[in-house]
PDB file of C-alpha atoms in Angstrom:
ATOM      1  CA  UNK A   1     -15.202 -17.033 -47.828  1.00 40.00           C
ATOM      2  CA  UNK A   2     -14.067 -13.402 -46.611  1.00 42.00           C
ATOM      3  CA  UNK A   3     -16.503 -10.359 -47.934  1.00 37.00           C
ATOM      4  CA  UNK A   4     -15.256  -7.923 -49.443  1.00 40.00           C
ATOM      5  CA  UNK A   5     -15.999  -4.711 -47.556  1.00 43.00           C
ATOM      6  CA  UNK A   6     -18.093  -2.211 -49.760  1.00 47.00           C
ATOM      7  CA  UNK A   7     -16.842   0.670 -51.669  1.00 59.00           C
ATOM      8  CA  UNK A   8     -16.828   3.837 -49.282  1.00 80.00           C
ATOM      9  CA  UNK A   9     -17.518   7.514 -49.673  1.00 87.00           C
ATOM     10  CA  UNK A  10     -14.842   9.610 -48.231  1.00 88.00           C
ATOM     11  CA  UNK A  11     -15.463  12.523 -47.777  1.00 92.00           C
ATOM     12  CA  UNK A  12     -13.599  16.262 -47.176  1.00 94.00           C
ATOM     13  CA  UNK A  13     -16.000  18.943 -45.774  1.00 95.00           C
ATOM     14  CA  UNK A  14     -14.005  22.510 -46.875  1.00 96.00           C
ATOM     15  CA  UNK A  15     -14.858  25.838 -45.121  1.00 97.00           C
ATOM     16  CA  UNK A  16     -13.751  28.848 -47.057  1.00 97.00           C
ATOM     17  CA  UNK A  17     -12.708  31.873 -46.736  1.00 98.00           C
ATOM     18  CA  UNK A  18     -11.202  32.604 -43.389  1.00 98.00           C
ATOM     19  CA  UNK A  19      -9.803  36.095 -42.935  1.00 98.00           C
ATOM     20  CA  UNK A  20     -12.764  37.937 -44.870  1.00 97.00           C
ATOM     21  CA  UNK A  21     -14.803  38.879 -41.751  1.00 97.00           C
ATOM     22  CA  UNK A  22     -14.259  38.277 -37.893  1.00 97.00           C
ATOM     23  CA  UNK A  23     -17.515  36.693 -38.042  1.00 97.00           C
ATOM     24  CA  UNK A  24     -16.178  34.464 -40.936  1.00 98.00           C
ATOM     25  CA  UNK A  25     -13.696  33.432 -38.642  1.00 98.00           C
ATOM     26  CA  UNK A  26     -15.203  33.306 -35.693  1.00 98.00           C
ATOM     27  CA  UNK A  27     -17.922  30.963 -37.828  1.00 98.00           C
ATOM     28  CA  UNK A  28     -15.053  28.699 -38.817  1.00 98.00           C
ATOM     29  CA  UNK A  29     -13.743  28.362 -35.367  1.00 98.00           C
ATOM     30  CA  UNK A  30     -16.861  26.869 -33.798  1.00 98.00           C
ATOM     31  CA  UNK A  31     -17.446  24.619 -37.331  1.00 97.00           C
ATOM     32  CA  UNK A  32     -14.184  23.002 -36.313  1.00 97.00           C
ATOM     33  CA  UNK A  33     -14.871  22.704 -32.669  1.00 97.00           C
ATOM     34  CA  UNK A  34     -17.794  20.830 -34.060  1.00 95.00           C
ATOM     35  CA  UNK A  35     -15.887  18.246 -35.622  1.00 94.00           C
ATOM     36  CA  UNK A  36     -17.001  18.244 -39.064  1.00 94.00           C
ATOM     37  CA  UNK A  37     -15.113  21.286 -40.544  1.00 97.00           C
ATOM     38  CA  UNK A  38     -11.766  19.734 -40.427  1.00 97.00           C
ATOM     39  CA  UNK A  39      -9.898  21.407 -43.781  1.00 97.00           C
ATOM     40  CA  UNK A  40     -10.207  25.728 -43.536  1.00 98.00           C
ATOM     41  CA  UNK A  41      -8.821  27.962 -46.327  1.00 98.00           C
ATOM     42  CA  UNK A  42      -7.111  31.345 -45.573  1.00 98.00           C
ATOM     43  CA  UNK A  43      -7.588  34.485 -47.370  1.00 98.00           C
ATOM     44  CA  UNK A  44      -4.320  36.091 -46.314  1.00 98.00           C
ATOM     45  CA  UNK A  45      -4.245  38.881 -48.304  1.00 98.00           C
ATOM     46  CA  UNK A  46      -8.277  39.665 -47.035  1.00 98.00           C
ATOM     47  CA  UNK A  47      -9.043  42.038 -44.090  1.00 97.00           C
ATOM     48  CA  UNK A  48      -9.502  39.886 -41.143  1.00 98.00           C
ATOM     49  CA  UNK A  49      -6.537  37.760 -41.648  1.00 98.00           C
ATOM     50  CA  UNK A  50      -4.741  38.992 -38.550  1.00 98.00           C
ATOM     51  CA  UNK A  51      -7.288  38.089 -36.950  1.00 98.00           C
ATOM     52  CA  UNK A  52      -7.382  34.596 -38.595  1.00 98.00           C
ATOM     53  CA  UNK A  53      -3.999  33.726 -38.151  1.00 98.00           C
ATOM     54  CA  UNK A  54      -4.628  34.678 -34.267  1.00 98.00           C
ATOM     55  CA  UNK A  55      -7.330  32.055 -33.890  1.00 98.00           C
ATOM     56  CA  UNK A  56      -5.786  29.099 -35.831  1.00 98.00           C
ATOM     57  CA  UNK A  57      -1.893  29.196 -35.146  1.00 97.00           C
ATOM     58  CA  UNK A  58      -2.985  26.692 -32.831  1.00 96.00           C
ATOM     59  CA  UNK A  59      -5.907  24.741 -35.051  1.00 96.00           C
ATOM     60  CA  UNK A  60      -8.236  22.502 -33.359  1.00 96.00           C
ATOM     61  CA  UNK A  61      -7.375  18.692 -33.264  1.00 95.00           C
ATOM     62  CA  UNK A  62      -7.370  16.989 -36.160  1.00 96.00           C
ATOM     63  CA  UNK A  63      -7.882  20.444 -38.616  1.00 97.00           C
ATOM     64  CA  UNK A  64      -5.595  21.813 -41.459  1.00 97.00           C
ATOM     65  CA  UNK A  65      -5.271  24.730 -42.894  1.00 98.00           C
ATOM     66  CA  UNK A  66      -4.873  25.837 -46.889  1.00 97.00           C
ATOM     67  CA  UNK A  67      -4.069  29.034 -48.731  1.00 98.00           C
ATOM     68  CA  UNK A  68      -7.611  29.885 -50.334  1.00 97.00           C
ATOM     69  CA  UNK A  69      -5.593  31.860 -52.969  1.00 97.00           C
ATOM     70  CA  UNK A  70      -7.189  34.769 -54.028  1.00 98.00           C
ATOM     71  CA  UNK A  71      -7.076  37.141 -57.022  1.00 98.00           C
ATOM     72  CA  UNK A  72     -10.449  38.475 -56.945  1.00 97.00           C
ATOM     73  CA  UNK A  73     -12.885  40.480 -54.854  1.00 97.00           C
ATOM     74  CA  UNK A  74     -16.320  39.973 -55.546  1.00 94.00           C
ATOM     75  CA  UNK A  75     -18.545  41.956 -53.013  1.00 94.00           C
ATOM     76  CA  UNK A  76     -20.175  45.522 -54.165  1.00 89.00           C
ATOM     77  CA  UNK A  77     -19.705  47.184 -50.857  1.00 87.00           C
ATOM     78  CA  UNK A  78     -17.315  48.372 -48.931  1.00 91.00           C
ATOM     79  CA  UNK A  79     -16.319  44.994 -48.159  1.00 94.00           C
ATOM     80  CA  UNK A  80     -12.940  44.877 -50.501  1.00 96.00           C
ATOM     81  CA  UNK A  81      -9.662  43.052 -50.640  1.00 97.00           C
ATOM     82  CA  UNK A  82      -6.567  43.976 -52.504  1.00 98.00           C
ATOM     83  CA  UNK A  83      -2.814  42.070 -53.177  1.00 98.00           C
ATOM     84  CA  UNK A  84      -0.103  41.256 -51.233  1.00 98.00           C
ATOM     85  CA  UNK A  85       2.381  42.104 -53.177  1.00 98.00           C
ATOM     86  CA  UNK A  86       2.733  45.754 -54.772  1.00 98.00           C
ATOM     87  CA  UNK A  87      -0.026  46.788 -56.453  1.00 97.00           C
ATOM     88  CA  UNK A  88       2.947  47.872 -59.453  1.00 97.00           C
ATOM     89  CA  UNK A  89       3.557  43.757 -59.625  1.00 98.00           C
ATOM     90  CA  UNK A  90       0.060  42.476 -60.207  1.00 98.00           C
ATOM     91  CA  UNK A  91      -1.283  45.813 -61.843  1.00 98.00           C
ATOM     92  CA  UNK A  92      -3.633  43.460 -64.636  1.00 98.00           C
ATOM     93  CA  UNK A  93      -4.815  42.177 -61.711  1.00 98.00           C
ATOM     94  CA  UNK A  94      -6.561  45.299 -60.037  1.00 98.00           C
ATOM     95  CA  UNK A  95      -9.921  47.735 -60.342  1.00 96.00           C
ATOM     96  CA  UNK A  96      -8.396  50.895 -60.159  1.00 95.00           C
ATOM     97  CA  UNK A  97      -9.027  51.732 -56.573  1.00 95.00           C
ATOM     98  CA  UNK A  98      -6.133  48.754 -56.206  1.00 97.00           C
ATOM     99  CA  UNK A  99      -9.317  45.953 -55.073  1.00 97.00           C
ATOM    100  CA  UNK A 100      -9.552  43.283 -56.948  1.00 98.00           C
ATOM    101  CA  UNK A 101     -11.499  42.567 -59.779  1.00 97.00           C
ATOM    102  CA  UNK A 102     -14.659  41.679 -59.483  1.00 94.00           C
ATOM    103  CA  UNK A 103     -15.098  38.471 -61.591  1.00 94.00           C
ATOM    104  CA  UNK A 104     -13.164  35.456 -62.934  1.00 95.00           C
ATOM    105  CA  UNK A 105     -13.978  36.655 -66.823  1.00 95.00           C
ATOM    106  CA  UNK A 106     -12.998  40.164 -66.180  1.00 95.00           C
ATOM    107  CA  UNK A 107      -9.497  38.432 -64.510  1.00 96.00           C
ATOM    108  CA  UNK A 108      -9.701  36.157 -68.167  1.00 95.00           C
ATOM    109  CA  UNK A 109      -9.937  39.298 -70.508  1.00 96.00           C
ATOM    110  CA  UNK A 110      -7.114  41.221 -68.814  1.00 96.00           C
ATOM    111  CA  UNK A 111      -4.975  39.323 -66.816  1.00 97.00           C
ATOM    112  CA  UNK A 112      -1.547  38.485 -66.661  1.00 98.00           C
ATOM    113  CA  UNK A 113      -0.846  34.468 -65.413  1.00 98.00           C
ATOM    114  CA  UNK A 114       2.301  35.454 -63.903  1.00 98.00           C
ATOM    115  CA  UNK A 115       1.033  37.899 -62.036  1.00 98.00           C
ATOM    116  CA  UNK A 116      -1.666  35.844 -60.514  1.00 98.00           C
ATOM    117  CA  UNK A 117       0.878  32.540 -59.743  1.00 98.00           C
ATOM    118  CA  UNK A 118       3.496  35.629 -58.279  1.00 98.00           C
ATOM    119  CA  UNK A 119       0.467  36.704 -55.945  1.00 98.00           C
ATOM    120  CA  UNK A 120      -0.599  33.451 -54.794  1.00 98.00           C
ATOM    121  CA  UNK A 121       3.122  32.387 -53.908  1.00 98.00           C
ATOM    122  CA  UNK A 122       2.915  36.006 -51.485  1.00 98.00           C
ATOM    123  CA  UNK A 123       0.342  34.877 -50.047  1.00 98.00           C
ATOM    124  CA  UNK A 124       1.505  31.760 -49.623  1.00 98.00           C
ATOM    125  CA  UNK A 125       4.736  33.010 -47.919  1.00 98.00           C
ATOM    126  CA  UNK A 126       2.423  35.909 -46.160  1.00 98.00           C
ATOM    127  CA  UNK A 127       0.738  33.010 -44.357  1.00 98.00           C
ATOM    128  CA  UNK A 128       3.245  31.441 -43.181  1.00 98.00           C
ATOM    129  CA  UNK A 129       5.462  34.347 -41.711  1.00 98.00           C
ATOM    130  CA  UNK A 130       2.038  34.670 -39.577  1.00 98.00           C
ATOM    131  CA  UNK A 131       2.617  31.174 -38.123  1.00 98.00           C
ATOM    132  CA  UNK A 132       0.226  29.740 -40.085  1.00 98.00           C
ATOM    133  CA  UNK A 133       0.937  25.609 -41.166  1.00 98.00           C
ATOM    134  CA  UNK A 134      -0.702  25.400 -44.398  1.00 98.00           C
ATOM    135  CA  UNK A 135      -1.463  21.621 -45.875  1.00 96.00           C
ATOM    136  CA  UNK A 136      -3.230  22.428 -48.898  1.00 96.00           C
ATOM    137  CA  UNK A 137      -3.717  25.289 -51.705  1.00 96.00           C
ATOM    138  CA  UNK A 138      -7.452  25.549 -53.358  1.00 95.00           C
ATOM    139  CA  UNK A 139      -8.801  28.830 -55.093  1.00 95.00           C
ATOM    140  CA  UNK A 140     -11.096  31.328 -54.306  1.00 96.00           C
ATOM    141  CA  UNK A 141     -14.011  31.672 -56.945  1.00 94.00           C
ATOM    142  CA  UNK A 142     -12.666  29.023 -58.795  1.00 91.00           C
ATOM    143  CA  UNK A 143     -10.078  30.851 -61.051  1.00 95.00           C
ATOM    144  CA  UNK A 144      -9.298  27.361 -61.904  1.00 93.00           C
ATOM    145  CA  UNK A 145     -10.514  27.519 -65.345  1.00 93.00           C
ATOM    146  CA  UNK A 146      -8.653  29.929 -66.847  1.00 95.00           C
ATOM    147  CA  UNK A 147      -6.346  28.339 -69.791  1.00 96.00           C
ATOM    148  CA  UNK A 148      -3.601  26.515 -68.189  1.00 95.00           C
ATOM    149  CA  UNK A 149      -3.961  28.032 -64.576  1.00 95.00           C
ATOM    150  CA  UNK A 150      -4.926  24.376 -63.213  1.00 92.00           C
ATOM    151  CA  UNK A 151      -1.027  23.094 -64.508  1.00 93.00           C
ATOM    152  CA  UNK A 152       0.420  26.081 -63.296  1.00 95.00           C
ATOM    153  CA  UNK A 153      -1.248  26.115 -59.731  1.00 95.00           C
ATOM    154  CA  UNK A 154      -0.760  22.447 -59.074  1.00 93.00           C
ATOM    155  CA  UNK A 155       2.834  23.150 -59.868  1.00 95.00           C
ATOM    156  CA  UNK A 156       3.201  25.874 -57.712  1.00 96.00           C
ATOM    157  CA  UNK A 157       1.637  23.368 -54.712  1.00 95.00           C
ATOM    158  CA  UNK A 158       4.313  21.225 -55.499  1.00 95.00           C
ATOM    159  CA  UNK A 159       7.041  23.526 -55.460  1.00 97.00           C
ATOM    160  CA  UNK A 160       5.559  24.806 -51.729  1.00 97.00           C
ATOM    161  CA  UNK A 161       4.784  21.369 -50.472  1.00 96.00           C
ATOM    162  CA  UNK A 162       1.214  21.797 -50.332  1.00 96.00           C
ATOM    163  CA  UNK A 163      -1.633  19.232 -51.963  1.00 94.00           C
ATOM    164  CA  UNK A 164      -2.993  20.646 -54.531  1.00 92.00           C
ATOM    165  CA  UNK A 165      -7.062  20.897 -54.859  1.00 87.00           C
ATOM    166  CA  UNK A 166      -7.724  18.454 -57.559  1.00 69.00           C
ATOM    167  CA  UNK A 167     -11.842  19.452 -57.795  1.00 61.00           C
ATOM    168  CA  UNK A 168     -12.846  18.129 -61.044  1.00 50.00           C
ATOM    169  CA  UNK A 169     -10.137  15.567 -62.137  1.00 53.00           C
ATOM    170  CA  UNK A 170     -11.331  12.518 -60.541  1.00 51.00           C
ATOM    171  CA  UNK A 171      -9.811  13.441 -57.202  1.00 62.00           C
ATOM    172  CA  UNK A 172     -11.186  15.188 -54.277  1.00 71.00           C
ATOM    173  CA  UNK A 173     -14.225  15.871 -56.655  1.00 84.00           C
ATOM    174  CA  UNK A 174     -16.768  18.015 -56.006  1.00 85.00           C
ATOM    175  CA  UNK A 175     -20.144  16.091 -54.493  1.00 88.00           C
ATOM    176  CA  UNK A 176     -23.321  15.770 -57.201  1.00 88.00           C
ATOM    177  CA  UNK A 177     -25.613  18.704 -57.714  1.00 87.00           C
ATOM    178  CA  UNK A 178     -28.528  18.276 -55.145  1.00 86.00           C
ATOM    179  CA  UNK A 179     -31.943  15.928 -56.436  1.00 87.00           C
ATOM    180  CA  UNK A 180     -33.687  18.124 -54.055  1.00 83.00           C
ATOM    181  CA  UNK A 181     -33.793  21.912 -54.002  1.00 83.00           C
ATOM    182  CA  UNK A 182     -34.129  24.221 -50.361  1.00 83.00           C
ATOM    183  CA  UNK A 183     -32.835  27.299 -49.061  1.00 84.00           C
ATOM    184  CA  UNK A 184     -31.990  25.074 -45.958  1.00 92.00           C
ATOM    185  CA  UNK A 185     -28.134  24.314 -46.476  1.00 93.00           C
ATOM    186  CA  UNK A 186     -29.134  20.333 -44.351  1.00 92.00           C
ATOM    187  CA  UNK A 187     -31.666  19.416 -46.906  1.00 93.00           C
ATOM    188  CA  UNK A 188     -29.265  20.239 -49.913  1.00 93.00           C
ATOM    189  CA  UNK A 189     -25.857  18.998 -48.503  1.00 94.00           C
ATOM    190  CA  UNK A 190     -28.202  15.305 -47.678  1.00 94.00           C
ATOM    191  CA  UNK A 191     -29.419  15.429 -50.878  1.00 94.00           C
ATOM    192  CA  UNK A 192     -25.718  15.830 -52.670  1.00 93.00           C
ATOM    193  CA  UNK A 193     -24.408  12.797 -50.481  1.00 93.00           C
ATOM    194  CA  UNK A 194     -27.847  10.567 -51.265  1.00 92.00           C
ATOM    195  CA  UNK A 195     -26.867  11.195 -55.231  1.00 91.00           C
ATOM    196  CA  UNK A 196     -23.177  10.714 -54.699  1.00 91.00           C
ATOM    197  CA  UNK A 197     -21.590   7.481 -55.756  1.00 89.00           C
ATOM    198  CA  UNK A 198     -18.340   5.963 -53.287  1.00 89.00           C
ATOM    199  CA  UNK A 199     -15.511   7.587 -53.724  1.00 87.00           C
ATOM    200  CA  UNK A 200     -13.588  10.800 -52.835  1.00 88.00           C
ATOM    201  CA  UNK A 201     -15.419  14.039 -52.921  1.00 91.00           C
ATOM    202  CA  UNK A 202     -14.984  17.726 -51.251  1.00 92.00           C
ATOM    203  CA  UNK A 203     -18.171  19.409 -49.872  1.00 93.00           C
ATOM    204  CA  UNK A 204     -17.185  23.341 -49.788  1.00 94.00           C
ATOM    205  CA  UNK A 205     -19.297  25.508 -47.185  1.00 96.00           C
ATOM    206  CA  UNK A 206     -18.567  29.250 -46.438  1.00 97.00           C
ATOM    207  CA  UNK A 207     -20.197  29.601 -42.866  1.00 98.00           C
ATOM    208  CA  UNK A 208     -20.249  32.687 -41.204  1.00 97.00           C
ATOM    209  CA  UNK A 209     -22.143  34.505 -38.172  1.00 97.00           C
ATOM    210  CA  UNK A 210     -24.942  37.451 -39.267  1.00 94.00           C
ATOM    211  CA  UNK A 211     -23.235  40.178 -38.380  1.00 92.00           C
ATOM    212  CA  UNK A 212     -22.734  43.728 -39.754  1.00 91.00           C
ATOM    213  CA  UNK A 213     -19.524  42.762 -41.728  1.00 92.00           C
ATOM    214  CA  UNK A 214     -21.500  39.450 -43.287  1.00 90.00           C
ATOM    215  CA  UNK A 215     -24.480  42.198 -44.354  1.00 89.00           C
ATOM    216  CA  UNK A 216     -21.757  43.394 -46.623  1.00 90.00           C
ATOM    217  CA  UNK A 217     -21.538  40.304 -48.712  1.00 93.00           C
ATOM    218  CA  UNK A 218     -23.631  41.353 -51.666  1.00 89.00           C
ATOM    219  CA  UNK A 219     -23.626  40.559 -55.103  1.00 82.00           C
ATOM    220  CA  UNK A 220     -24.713  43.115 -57.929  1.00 76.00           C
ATOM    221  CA  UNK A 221     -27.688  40.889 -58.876  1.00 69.00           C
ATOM    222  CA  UNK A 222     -29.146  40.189 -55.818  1.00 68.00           C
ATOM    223  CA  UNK A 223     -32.854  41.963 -54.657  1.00 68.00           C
ATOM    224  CA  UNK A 224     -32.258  40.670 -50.933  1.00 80.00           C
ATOM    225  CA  UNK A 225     -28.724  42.672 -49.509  1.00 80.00           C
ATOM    226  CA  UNK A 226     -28.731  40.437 -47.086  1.00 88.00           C
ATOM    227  CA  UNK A 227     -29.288  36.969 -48.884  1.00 90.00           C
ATOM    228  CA  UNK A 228     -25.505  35.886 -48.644  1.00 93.00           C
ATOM    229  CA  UNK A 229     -25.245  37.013 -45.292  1.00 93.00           C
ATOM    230  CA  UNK A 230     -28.185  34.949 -44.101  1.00 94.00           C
ATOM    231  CA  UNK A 231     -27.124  32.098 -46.192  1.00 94.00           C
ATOM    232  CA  UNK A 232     -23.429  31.858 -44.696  1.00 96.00           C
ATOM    233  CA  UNK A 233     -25.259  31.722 -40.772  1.00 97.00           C
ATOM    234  CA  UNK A 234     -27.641  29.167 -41.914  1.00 96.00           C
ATOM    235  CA  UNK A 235     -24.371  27.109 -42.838  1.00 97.00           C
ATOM    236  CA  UNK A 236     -22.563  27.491 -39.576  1.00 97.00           C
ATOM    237  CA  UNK A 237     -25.732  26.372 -37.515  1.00 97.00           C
ATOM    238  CA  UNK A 238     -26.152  23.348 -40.114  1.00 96.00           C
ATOM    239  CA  UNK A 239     -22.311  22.545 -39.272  1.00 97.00           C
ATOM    240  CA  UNK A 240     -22.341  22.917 -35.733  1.00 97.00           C
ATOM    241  CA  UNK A 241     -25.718  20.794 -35.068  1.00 96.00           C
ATOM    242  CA  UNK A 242     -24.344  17.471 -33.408  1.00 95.00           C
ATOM    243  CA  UNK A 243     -27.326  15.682 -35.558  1.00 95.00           C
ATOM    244  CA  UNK A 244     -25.394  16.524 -38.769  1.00 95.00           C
ATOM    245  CA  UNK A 245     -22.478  14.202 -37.088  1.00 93.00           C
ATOM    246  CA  UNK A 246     -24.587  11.755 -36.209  1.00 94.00           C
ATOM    247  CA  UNK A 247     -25.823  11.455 -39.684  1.00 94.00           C
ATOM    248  CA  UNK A 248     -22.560  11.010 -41.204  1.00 94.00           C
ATOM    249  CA  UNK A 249     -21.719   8.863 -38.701  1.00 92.00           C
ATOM    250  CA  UNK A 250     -24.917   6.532 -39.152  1.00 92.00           C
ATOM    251  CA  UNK A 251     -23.819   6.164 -42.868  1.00 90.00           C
ATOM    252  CA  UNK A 252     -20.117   5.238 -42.282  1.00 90.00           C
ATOM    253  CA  UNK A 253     -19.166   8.559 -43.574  1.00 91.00           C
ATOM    254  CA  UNK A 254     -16.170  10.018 -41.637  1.00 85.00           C
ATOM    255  CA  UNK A 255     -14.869  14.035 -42.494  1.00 88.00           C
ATOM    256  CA  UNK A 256     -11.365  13.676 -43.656  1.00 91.00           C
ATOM    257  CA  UNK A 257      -8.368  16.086 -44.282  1.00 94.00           C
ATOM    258  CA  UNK A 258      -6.508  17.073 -47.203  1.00 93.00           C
ATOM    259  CA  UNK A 259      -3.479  14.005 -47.351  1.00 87.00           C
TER     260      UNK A 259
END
């Protein structure tokens, strides 16, 4: 009698935000060296994109790249992003320096869905005039749940031949909220994949290296300026640790692309 091989958990480990800071980049780089960041999201409309699209024209082996679209800038510092098209064509989508806004609710309240599918097709298209091969689209911050954006975004994937970031529906779903709570990005990310049941899940990481740029990464409610920026380096040494392969590895768990 043949046995029937047990269910599996695949598994996509996501690193976001590439093009915000060199040391974002430069973070993302060595994660995918490592072998366990495989799938990296661009911010192309953020401020270190040229310097993005310089380091992964040419990907690593066996990485892709998505369009981390992005209609909001979240950092109260200096640290800013703005459109890609005219700031006339996405004007509900703006502060009034011509940054994005801050938040997801403040983009609810005031703006315009067009707008924000129009922007994420530039920056689609901005991406790829820079020689980037995009595979997949996901979202920055999750804009997501705004009424009908999920339709409208997985239709725009389709229309650009991307996969779509299904988070949420039953595919590519986001691993379970940790049983065990640390600062130490290891101890969580083991305790999300100890809780998680087979199937196919997306773990999202946004590593970075301390530098000056990643002490800009604050958010208004935080007492430590430099929290985010700390937590970001603690992910790219938790990715790049061989023993956080082998782990996987021991478990039958194998980091897949977006397919």
């Amino acid at each position: 009698m043949s046995v029937r091989p047990a269910p599996a958990l695949h598994l996509i480990i996501r690193g976001d935000d590439a093009g915000a800071t060199h040391g974002t980049n430069d973070a993302l780089l060595a994660c995918a060296r490592a072998g366990l960041v495989r799938n990296i999201g661009v911010m192309a409309c953020a401020p270190a994109f040229d310097h993005a699209a310089l380091l992964f024209r040419e990907p690593p082996p066996g990485v892709v790249l998505g369009l981390h679209a992005t209609v909001t800038s979240e950092w109260v510092s200096s640290l800013r992003w703005g459109p890609v098209l005219p700031r006339s064509a996405v004007c509900t989508l703006l502060e009034p320096d011509g940054t994005f806004l801050r938040s997801t609710q403040t983009l609810h309240e005031q703006a315009d869905h067009n707008q924000i599918i129009a922007e994420v097709r530039a920056q689609i298209h901005k991406a790829r005039a820079a020689g980037l091969c995009l595979t997949y689209l996901d979202t920055h911050m999750a804009f997501t749940w705004l009424p009908g954006m999920k339709t409208r975004l997985h239709e725009l994937a389709l229309e650009e031949g991307l996969v779509p970031d299904q988070a949420g529906t039953g595919i590519h779903q986001r691993l379970p909220n940790a049983t065990v709570t640390s600062s130490d990005p290891g101890v969580e990310f083991r305790s999300r994949i100890e809780a998680a049941a087979p199937g196919d899940y997306v773990a999202v990481f946004h590593p970075a290296f301390f530098d000056n740029d990643a002490m800009l990464m604050r958010r208004s409610d935080s007492c430590d300026p430099d929290a985010v920026g700390r937590q970001r380096a603690a992910e790219a040494t938790f990715l790049t640790d061989p023993a956080t392969a082998t782990w996987l590895r021991d478990r039958g768990i194998v980091s897949s692309v977006y397919s």
